[in-house]
XYZ file of C-alpha atoms in Angstrom:
675
model
C 1.606 33.024 46.860
C 1.165 31.478 43.461
C 0.684 27.731 43.288
C 2.793 25.624 41.005
C 0.772 22.468 40.746
C 1.444 20.562 37.575
C -0.543 21.761 34.601
C -1.302 19.713 31.487
C 0.960 20.454 28.558
C -1.831 22.125 26.608
C -2.175 24.922 29.161
C 0.802 27.259 29.249
C 1.609 28.013 32.866
C 2.707 31.475 33.967
C 6.435 31.544 33.137
C 7.166 34.892 34.758
C 9.232 33.819 37.740
C 9.050 37.039 39.713
C 5.615 38.505 39.072
C 5.810 41.146 41.795
C 7.486 44.069 40.075
C 8.465 46.349 42.960
C 9.535 46.168 46.570
C 7.267 47.456 49.317
C 8.191 50.700 51.030
C 9.165 48.839 54.230
C 11.594 46.675 52.241
C 13.106 49.759 50.651
C 13.464 51.350 54.093
C 15.318 48.244 55.328
C 17.644 48.394 52.304
C 18.355 52.095 52.870
C 19.057 51.430 56.559
C 21.457 48.691 55.547
C 23.412 51.014 53.244
C 23.555 53.701 55.919
C 24.913 51.145 58.393
C 27.584 49.889 56.025
C 28.739 53.382 55.102
C 28.788 54.385 58.773
C 30.967 51.407 59.694
C 33.219 52.038 56.695
C 33.693 55.720 57.567
C 34.181 54.940 61.282
C 36.937 52.466 60.516
C 38.543 54.990 58.159
C 38.630 57.555 60.913
C 39.902 55.052 63.470
C 42.822 53.446 61.625
C 46.195 54.574 60.400
C 45.844 54.653 56.611
C 48.755 56.775 55.482
C 51.408 54.036 55.420
C 51.696 51.002 53.217
C 51.335 48.651 56.169
C 48.390 50.627 57.558
C 46.593 50.617 54.207
C 47.313 47.113 52.905
C 47.556 45.203 56.213
C 45.277 47.299 58.465
C 48.392 48.172 60.503
C 48.590 44.536 61.636
C 46.322 45.374 64.569
C 43.167 43.279 64.009
C 41.754 41.062 66.753
C 40.345 37.596 66.061
C 36.633 38.229 65.482
C 36.834 40.811 62.664
C 39.465 38.594 61.030
C 37.202 35.512 61.242
C 34.129 37.393 60.062
C 36.065 38.924 57.187
C 37.455 35.542 56.096
C 33.898 34.210 55.987
C 32.444 37.247 54.191
C 35.261 37.347 51.615
C 34.679 33.678 50.907
C 30.864 33.674 50.783
C 29.915 35.922 47.894
C 26.600 36.289 46.115
C 27.879 33.514 43.841
C 27.678 31.212 46.853
C 24.032 31.925 47.577
C 22.982 31.552 43.966
C 25.395 28.743 43.080
C 25.092 26.523 46.151
C 21.306 26.811 46.257
C 21.232 26.102 42.515
C 23.445 23.017 42.932
C 21.209 21.869 45.766
C 18.133 22.218 43.575
C 19.773 20.474 40.633
C 21.693 17.632 42.253
C 21.341 17.537 46.042
C 23.819 18.160 48.808
C 27.080 17.137 47.095
C 28.237 20.740 46.536
C 28.513 21.098 50.324
C 31.799 19.189 49.970
C 33.431 22.425 48.736
C 32.394 24.212 51.929
C 33.332 21.439 54.331
C 36.668 21.049 52.599
C 37.273 24.684 53.463
C 36.614 23.894 57.147
C 39.887 21.975 57.299
C 41.901 24.064 54.851
C 41.383 27.320 56.761
C 42.797 25.571 59.850
C 45.776 24.323 57.823
C 46.399 27.986 56.926
C 46.549 29.158 60.541
C 48.498 26.257 62.015
C 50.933 25.449 59.197
C 51.251 28.228 56.610
C 50.801 31.460 58.586
C 53.788 30.932 60.927
C 55.952 30.736 57.786
C 54.425 33.850 56.182
C 54.745 35.829 59.416
C 58.380 34.763 59.921
C 59.091 35.739 56.304
C 57.515 39.178 56.854
C 55.640 39.327 53.551
C 52.627 41.358 52.385
C 51.687 39.449 49.243
C 51.896 35.834 48.139
C 53.977 36.383 44.963
C 56.407 38.281 47.215
C 56.768 35.211 49.452
C 57.774 33.105 46.447
C 60.194 35.830 45.373
C 61.881 35.688 48.803
C 61.823 31.901 48.908
C 63.096 31.220 45.378
C 64.787 34.467 44.350
C 64.642 35.885 40.842
C 61.786 37.961 39.513
C 60.088 35.761 36.941
C 58.040 33.660 39.413
C 56.839 36.765 41.239
C 55.795 38.540 38.041
C 54.255 35.394 36.561
C 52.198 34.710 39.684
C 51.154 38.317 40.194
C 49.748 38.428 36.662
C 48.115 34.993 37.084
C 46.451 36.062 40.365
C 45.104 39.251 38.803
C 43.804 37.195 35.869
C 42.066 34.710 38.191
C 40.512 37.557 40.236
C 39.208 39.486 37.268
C 38.010 36.527 35.204
C 36.656 34.206 37.861
C 35.901 35.980 41.091
C 34.725 39.404 39.981
C 32.775 37.997 37.047
C 31.037 35.205 38.986
C 29.992 37.554 41.764
C 28.821 40.159 39.278
C 26.798 37.495 37.464
C 25.096 36.256 40.612
C 24.490 39.757 41.915
C 23.133 40.808 38.532
C 20.783 37.816 38.431
C 19.349 38.882 41.751
C 19.084 42.593 41.081
C 17.669 42.201 37.590
C 15.259 39.328 38.078
C 14.101 39.716 41.648
C 14.134 43.495 42.017
C 13.518 44.484 38.386
C 15.976 47.346 38.769
C 18.020 48.667 35.874
C 21.180 46.606 36.028
C 23.674 49.316 35.102
C 22.337 51.887 37.562
C 22.133 49.315 40.359
C 25.639 47.946 39.868
C 27.245 51.355 39.402
C 25.479 52.521 42.577
C 26.664 49.497 44.557
C 30.219 49.822 43.321
C 30.227 53.551 44.086
C 29.287 52.850 47.708
C 31.933 50.143 48.058
C 34.529 52.347 46.351
C 34.126 55.044 49.002
C 35.471 52.970 51.847
C 37.628 50.513 49.872
C 39.637 53.242 48.170
C 39.802 55.511 51.179
C 39.973 53.155 54.128
C 42.120 50.286 52.905
C 42.046 46.834 54.460
C 40.857 47.977 57.897
C 37.659 49.458 56.444
C 37.104 46.333 54.351
C 37.542 44.024 57.356
C 35.226 45.984 59.660
C 32.482 46.296 57.049
C 32.919 42.575 56.305
C 32.253 41.843 59.976
C 28.963 43.763 59.725
C 28.081 42.045 56.442
C 28.706 38.619 58.027
C 26.284 39.415 60.835
C 23.624 40.562 58.345
C 24.180 37.500 56.112
C 23.836 35.101 59.036
C 20.674 36.734 60.417
C 18.998 36.904 57.002
C 20.026 33.463 55.751
C 19.076 31.719 59.003
C 15.678 33.475 58.945
C 14.995 32.260 55.408
C 16.200 28.775 56.358
C 13.671 28.620 59.227
C 10.834 29.821 56.981
C 11.673 27.308 54.251
C 12.017 24.320 56.611
C 8.674 25.199 58.228
C 7.116 25.340 54.754
C 8.371 21.884 53.757
C 7.914 20.143 57.120
C 11.472 19.925 58.448
C 14.391 17.794 57.274
C 12.227 14.631 57.165
C 9.693 16.379 54.921
C 12.467 17.539 52.608
C 13.944 14.024 52.330
C 10.615 12.531 51.218
C 9.285 15.412 49.086
C 12.508 16.166 47.220
C 12.247 12.974 45.181
C 8.720 13.930 44.050
C 9.809 17.371 42.840
C 9.479 16.568 39.148
C 8.445 19.178 36.558
C 5.113 18.553 34.827
C 6.564 18.976 31.319
C 9.513 16.727 30.515
C 10.619 14.114 27.985
C 9.084 10.741 28.836
C 11.340 7.671 29.373
C 14.455 9.813 29.974
C 16.007 10.844 33.268
C 15.810 14.562 32.412
C 14.179 16.538 35.190
C 14.262 13.645 37.675
C 15.987 14.245 41.027
C 19.229 12.298 41.502
C 18.884 9.133 43.549
C 22.033 9.999 45.515
C 20.809 13.531 46.276
C 21.388 13.185 50.020
C 24.921 11.751 49.752
C 28.163 13.693 49.563
C 30.222 10.669 48.486
C 29.053 9.505 45.063
C 29.926 6.856 42.505
C 33.606 7.249 41.476
C 32.941 6.804 37.736
C 29.465 7.894 36.660
C 28.455 10.618 39.104
C 28.691 14.414 38.947
C 31.113 14.602 41.927
C 33.059 11.311 42.252
C 34.211 10.646 45.825
C 37.979 10.179 45.213
C 37.887 13.486 43.346
C 36.055 15.114 46.239
C 38.583 13.857 48.797
C 41.794 14.619 46.879
C 41.074 16.579 43.698
C 38.908 19.140 45.484
C 41.344 19.585 48.377
C 44.117 20.865 46.111
C 42.300 23.960 44.725
C 40.865 24.360 48.217
C 44.375 24.528 49.724
C 45.297 27.065 47.048
C 42.293 29.165 47.984
C 42.562 29.044 51.778
C 46.357 28.895 52.219
C 47.915 30.820 49.330
C 45.233 33.148 47.979
C 45.979 36.807 48.603
C 42.374 37.619 49.584
C 42.387 35.113 52.446
C 45.991 35.316 53.616
C 45.989 39.118 53.674
C 43.189 39.062 56.254
C 45.097 36.646 58.451
C 48.304 38.681 58.174
C 46.375 41.724 59.422
C 45.805 39.973 62.770
C 47.666 41.286 65.843
C 49.567 38.067 66.373
C 49.467 34.387 65.509
C 46.945 33.585 68.279
C 44.431 36.108 66.908
C 44.954 34.751 63.384
C 44.266 31.204 64.648
C 41.160 32.425 66.490
C 39.876 34.032 63.289
C 40.449 30.802 61.348
C 38.608 28.770 63.991
C 35.657 31.163 63.817
C 35.542 30.817 60.024
C 35.792 27.036 60.311
C 32.795 26.893 62.653
C 30.814 29.192 60.339
C 31.589 26.951 57.344
C 29.339 24.258 58.849
C 26.336 26.441 58.027
C 26.211 26.605 54.186
C 24.583 23.160 53.892
C 21.667 24.320 56.036
C 21.690 27.993 54.988
C 22.082 27.662 51.229
C 22.105 24.113 49.825
C 18.986 22.773 51.567
C 16.922 25.934 50.946
C 17.802 25.435 47.261
C 16.396 21.892 47.459
C 13.296 23.193 49.242
C 12.834 25.719 46.445
C 12.718 22.810 43.990
C 10.101 21.053 46.146
C 7.907 24.181 46.255
C 8.335 25.319 42.630
C 9.255 22.210 40.580
C 8.018 23.566 37.240
C 10.182 26.664 37.458
C 13.306 25.621 39.355
C 13.583 22.093 37.917
C 12.416 22.786 34.354
C 13.617 20.052 31.991
C 12.541 21.257 28.540
C 15.140 23.625 26.954
C 12.433 25.802 25.343
C 10.524 26.275 28.597
C 13.748 26.917 30.507
C 14.617 29.620 28.005
C 11.233 31.262 28.626
C 11.640 31.094 32.393
C 15.177 32.328 32.930
C 16.765 32.710 29.502
C 19.018 29.696 30.009
C 18.148 26.556 27.981
C 20.311 24.270 30.112
C 18.301 24.739 33.304
C 16.976 27.261 35.796
C 18.308 26.006 39.084
C 20.033 29.379 39.567
C 16.733 31.049 40.384
C 16.116 28.727 43.372
C 17.328 31.135 46.057
C 15.858 34.423 44.740
C 12.535 32.629 44.173
C 12.394 31.525 47.822
C 13.177 35.032 49.037
C 10.434 36.630 46.960
C 7.796 33.975 47.678
C 8.269 32.914 51.295
C 9.338 35.955 53.229
C 6.910 38.546 54.604
C 7.309 42.259 53.867
C 10.280 43.767 55.708
C 12.200 40.505 55.875
C 12.315 40.569 52.104
C 14.252 43.825 52.291
C 16.560 42.197 54.833
C 17.257 39.307 52.453
C 17.922 41.726 49.598
C 20.468 43.375 51.909
C 21.983 39.937 52.549
C 22.480 39.306 48.844
C 23.911 42.761 48.317
C 26.104 42.269 51.412
C 27.427 39.034 49.970
C 28.174 40.753 46.664
C 29.799 43.802 48.223
C 31.899 41.978 50.805
C 33.468 39.616 48.298
C 34.035 42.375 45.724
C 35.688 44.758 48.205
C 37.972 41.963 49.384
C 39.031 41.222 45.820
C 39.543 44.925 45.024
C 41.758 45.431 48.057
C 43.833 42.270 47.506
C 44.237 42.777 43.777
C 45.447 46.332 44.351
C 47.939 45.037 46.945
C 49.358 42.545 44.454
C 49.501 45.103 41.652
C 51.184 47.739 43.817
C 53.639 45.537 45.703
C 54.550 42.962 43.070
C 54.198 44.702 39.717
C 54.534 48.453 40.300
C 57.551 48.097 42.600
C 59.306 46.012 39.945
C 58.947 48.802 37.392
C 59.715 51.625 39.833
C 62.033 50.242 42.516
C 62.824 53.677 44.044
C 59.211 54.715 44.437
C 58.151 56.531 47.603
C 55.506 55.305 50.012
C 53.267 58.199 48.915
C 53.406 56.957 45.332
C 52.522 53.387 46.372
C 49.473 54.674 48.248
C 48.244 56.574 45.184
C 48.867 53.637 42.835
C 47.020 51.239 45.160
C 43.968 53.489 45.283
C 43.914 54.255 41.573
C 44.098 50.530 40.800
C 40.974 49.905 42.912
C 39.148 52.502 40.797
C 40.419 50.777 37.652
C 39.073 47.411 38.891
C 35.703 49.022 39.543
C 35.598 50.232 35.940
C 36.505 46.690 34.779
C 33.639 45.293 36.888
C 31.185 47.657 35.219
C 32.507 46.645 31.788
C 31.821 43.005 32.730
C 28.056 43.621 32.828
C 27.307 43.240 29.086
C 29.415 40.046 29.008
C 27.514 38.792 32.024
C 24.212 39.444 30.295
C 25.388 37.739 27.111
C 26.677 34.784 29.102
C 23.427 34.248 30.970
C 22.046 32.242 28.061
C 24.993 29.855 27.865
C 26.746 28.051 30.659
C 29.635 30.517 30.647
C 29.797 30.775 34.405
C 29.842 27.043 35.042
C 33.080 26.958 33.027
C 34.478 29.949 34.836
C 34.071 27.975 38.055
C 35.963 25.017 36.639
C 38.837 27.346 35.654
C 39.956 26.988 39.255
C 40.495 23.233 38.920
C 42.694 23.845 35.883
C 44.816 26.810 36.983
C 45.187 26.475 40.742
C 46.751 23.015 41.408
C 50.239 23.871 40.014
C 50.361 27.051 42.122
C 49.192 25.185 45.230
C 51.854 22.492 44.822
C 54.647 25.048 44.319
C 53.633 26.802 47.547
C 53.385 23.544 49.495
C 56.809 22.362 48.281
C 58.332 25.802 48.873
C 57.053 25.868 52.455
C 57.764 22.272 53.445
C 60.713 21.096 51.324
C 63.986 22.955 51.767
C 65.552 21.567 48.605
C 62.971 23.108 46.225
C 64.637 25.806 44.106
C 63.723 28.530 41.613
C 64.169 26.484 38.446
C 62.084 23.611 39.800
C 59.304 25.940 40.942
C 59.288 27.866 37.666
C 59.091 24.811 35.426
C 56.548 23.146 37.705
C 54.338 26.217 37.329
C 54.835 26.562 33.574
C 54.215 22.901 32.689
C 51.236 22.605 35.072
C 49.611 25.766 33.785
C 50.172 24.813 30.146
C 48.361 21.508 30.679
C 45.616 23.318 32.595
C 45.106 25.842 29.805
C 44.930 23.068 27.176
C 42.173 21.324 29.142
C 40.401 24.650 29.655
C 40.388 25.345 25.906
C 39.060 21.826 25.216
C 36.252 22.476 27.688
C 35.321 25.659 25.851
C 35.404 24.006 22.422
C 33.418 20.934 23.526
C 30.685 22.050 25.923
C 28.813 19.475 27.980
C 25.794 18.147 26.053
C 22.329 18.967 27.384
C 20.204 16.313 29.013
C 19.159 13.691 26.476
C 21.690 14.703 23.794
C 24.453 12.382 22.624
C 27.912 12.948 24.116
C 30.399 13.490 21.261
C 33.264 15.000 23.259
C 36.818 13.573 23.018
C 37.670 10.948 25.649
C 39.976 13.104 27.770
C 37.156 15.592 28.348
C 34.366 13.052 28.500
C 35.823 10.472 30.861
C 38.201 12.590 32.902
C 36.214 14.480 35.523
C 37.694 17.902 36.294
C 38.393 16.835 39.900
C 40.410 13.876 38.614
C 42.187 16.206 36.215
C 43.075 18.422 39.175
C 44.754 15.397 40.843
C 46.746 14.521 37.694
C 47.787 18.144 37.232
C 48.989 18.407 40.836
C 50.975 15.162 40.470
C 52.658 16.321 37.232
C 53.544 19.725 38.731
C 54.949 18.112 41.883
C 57.055 15.651 39.879
C 58.408 18.461 37.707
C 59.422 20.538 40.750
C 61.041 17.480 42.415
C 62.995 16.345 39.350
C 64.183 19.788 38.192
C 65.133 20.828 41.757
C 67.165 17.673 42.314
C 68.990 18.099 38.978
C 69.935 21.740 39.620
C 71.871 23.493 42.383
C 70.255 23.721 45.869
C 68.914 27.101 47.089
C 71.268 29.336 49.113
C 70.987 29.632 52.893
C 69.217 33.015 52.789
C 66.451 31.581 50.613
C 65.650 29.028 53.302
C 66.193 30.952 56.534
C 62.824 31.974 58.080
C 61.077 30.935 54.842
C 60.160 27.267 55.414
C 58.352 25.359 58.163
C 61.619 23.931 59.523
C 63.481 27.240 59.553
C 60.699 29.594 60.659
C 62.357 30.022 64.079
C 65.781 31.094 62.747
C 67.139 34.401 64.005
C 66.735 37.263 61.494
C 69.804 37.761 59.306
C 71.953 40.577 60.713
C 72.659 42.046 57.270
C 69.069 43.259 56.847
C 69.210 45.339 60.004
C 72.445 46.941 58.890
C 70.849 47.895 55.597
C 67.890 49.537 57.257
C 69.845 51.524 59.798
C 71.602 54.038 57.583
C 69.217 56.518 55.949
C 71.237 56.697 52.728
C 71.311 52.949 52.337
C 67.585 52.896 52.849
C 67.050 54.958 49.734
C 68.728 52.300 47.671
C 67.115 49.442 49.528
C 64.317 49.249 46.979
C 66.939 48.555 44.362
C 68.609 45.752 46.284
C 67.278 42.337 45.344
C 65.797 41.532 48.714
C 64.523 43.885 51.390
C 62.103 45.531 48.948
C 59.398 46.035 51.523
C 61.575 46.780 54.493
C 61.482 50.471 53.751
C 57.751 50.956 53.569
C 56.392 48.417 55.980
C 58.730 49.278 58.784
C 56.789 50.286 61.823
C 59.376 52.991 62.298
C 58.081 54.770 59.217
C 54.586 54.650 60.674
C 55.732 56.358 63.835
C 57.659 59.033 62.034
C 54.733 59.724 59.715
C 52.462 60.046 62.743
C 54.723 62.679 64.282
C 55.305 64.641 61.128
C 51.775 64.651 59.800
C 50.703 68.031 58.454
C 53.375 70.112 60.159
C 55.086 72.191 57.485
C 52.590 71.841 54.671
C 49.640 73.408 56.438
C 50.040 76.813 54.836
C 50.664 75.552 51.340
C 47.722 73.195 51.132
C 44.316 74.631 50.497
C 41.588 73.374 52.827
C 39.845 71.554 49.981
C 43.014 69.675 49.109
C 43.576 68.768 52.752
C 40.044 67.371 53.066
C 40.516 65.334 49.912
C 43.843 63.962 51.157
C 42.356 63.154 54.549
C 39.529 61.242 52.864
C 42.160 59.209 51.055
C 44.150 58.797 54.253
C 47.116 60.487 52.635
C 48.064 63.415 54.820
C 51.116 65.142 53.377
C 54.388 64.608 55.196
C 57.396 66.920 55.016
C 59.722 66.199 52.133
C 62.534 64.971 54.377
C 60.360 62.515 56.291
C 60.978 59.843 53.709
C 64.695 59.931 54.398
C 64.135 60.056 58.121
C 61.661 57.214 58.139
C 63.644 53.999 58.086
C 66.128 54.859 60.837
C 65.114 52.123 63.272
C 65.661 48.475 62.474
C 62.783 46.587 60.900
C 60.481 45.095 63.526
C 58.771 41.769 62.788
C 55.181 42.189 61.587
C 53.532 39.856 64.061
C 55.134 37.660 66.653
C 55.112 33.877 66.509
C 55.089 33.586 70.300
C 51.845 32.510 71.928
C 50.820 32.506 75.596
C 50.640 28.904 76.848
C 47.023 29.168 78.070
C 45.786 30.777 74.829
C 47.686 28.168 72.837
C 45.987 25.318 74.728
C 42.519 26.855 74.279
C 43.156 27.219 70.544
C 44.446 23.660 70.200
C 41.444 22.231 72.069
C 39.165 24.173 69.699
C 41.160 22.878 66.762
C 40.490 19.279 67.876
C 36.763 20.019 68.421
C 36.410 21.605 64.955
C 38.226 18.778 63.204
C 36.075 16.188 65.014
C 32.892 18.103 64.113
C 34.031 18.228 60.482
C 34.792 14.517 60.355
C 31.445 13.709 61.985
C 29.529 15.821 59.430
C 31.407 14.247 56.521
C 30.711 10.758 57.853
C 27.051 11.462 58.644
C 26.213 12.863 55.208
C 28.570 10.648 53.208
């Protein structure tokens, strides 16, 4: 292990962060084993689940039990961006970034106890579709679907690609294009073919691998630094040897071990953390397609709640698994991780504004013995793959169900399956095209901004969902104008942030006041307030929503009996063909369980002679066994069954509620202890 004791300025230290160029053969064997495992699980789940219907492909047939759901929620949330970003924040400014994670602890419970019963009663597959049912009209659904796809492609895919690229390129010294194309090819196999079920089962495996690897590294790093006490004393001495005298550049923050910080001058002011951070967090955990889709795939509400509880318990870990190891990395390698001179930083990691991003990879390469290093590489790749596959699957659901069905209302289920799979392939191509942008952006702080996009674009959406779910009087005009005005303000602030970047340490701050003095978490609060006011005022001034836009679509009406009219529509086969055209039951046709049963019976009966064996194998791989031509007409003969029931067994309900109280108390204790 190289030492990083401070060297006088005249001697140039070794700036190559990762001197060891290649992995040992044992590490490579571990990596190969990992890929074999993931592919095996992906293929097994493909073989096991029903993938030839829309519900089977996009909602895993609604048959998931609680633990894969919980593991998948955690894996979809914790991407490679988390490992790199949280450890980097820990190295740069202490534990404050943990607030994002511990906020999620509560929000994921809000999803299961408050929002999911409404989504299940409404019988929706995608979030824009819920708003379409709740408010009517098409403009909100289209607007949101496009916004969600934009947020996925520009924030989630790009941030994960950046963090994954940083790891692959710097720590492994692999060729970036080959590595990323290889990774995406492996994920494409089971994401395109297996649908949500394959994604959820592989996520469960990835979660296990991430936990084992990250906890191992955590133990090694705490042993190295002498436990939590050692970290608390040594962190404040982790100062780089070369820095500007009489300035605070390169010095650790005095409030490094506090989550609640000064409301005016700090990097994460506490009122912003409590309120401003909760709003994007509610958007993410309660209305984001990636998260909600996993919960909707659960067998029933009890399993969905169990999955949320599991995720909530797991969210306690990031402070100890990612943030503190990042701080330990700064203690062990202050000259590299905490560099303060822009020129030196550029030499170390190509980024003049600081190198805290290398904190986690540096620990992995330096501290772990051979073999475990391969395991940790698998962890990083697992984090990258699990979050990317989740985004691919959810984005293709939104595109297929909300955009494609608008343009082709009479489309068959077969066509939807093909469109969904082709769109995943398209997203994979987009991800590969991101790589040069990622490499160009490594020098600047591009990805810091991309993270703050969420504070500017998500609050209006979150408030429209909350008002739609919990206020019966909210109507389409109110929701639409609330979204438009909120997003306009958000985009203006976003553009200002791009034009006036944050000055580097020691430079004068010449930004306009609204950017300089208004922290983005405070801005998120203002934005949410303006959007809420707009929805309230416009809704009150315009006509109230009709009865069918409230029935089974809000918290207070979730228990209403289903409207009889829908069943009548679904019963006659001829009516069912036109159902897609009717304003409402757009998904009744394809997500009816009846169609699943009929497709099961009719699979490959008449077409066997006509299809060549090669074609049949290809269709099986895609989970798209041909059905006889008339099966589409025969499919929706039974009435639509609800997707998951809202009833819970009394004993199970009590166990879940007791766990809810325990989790909330644990969360409050942690917040109070580290505040």
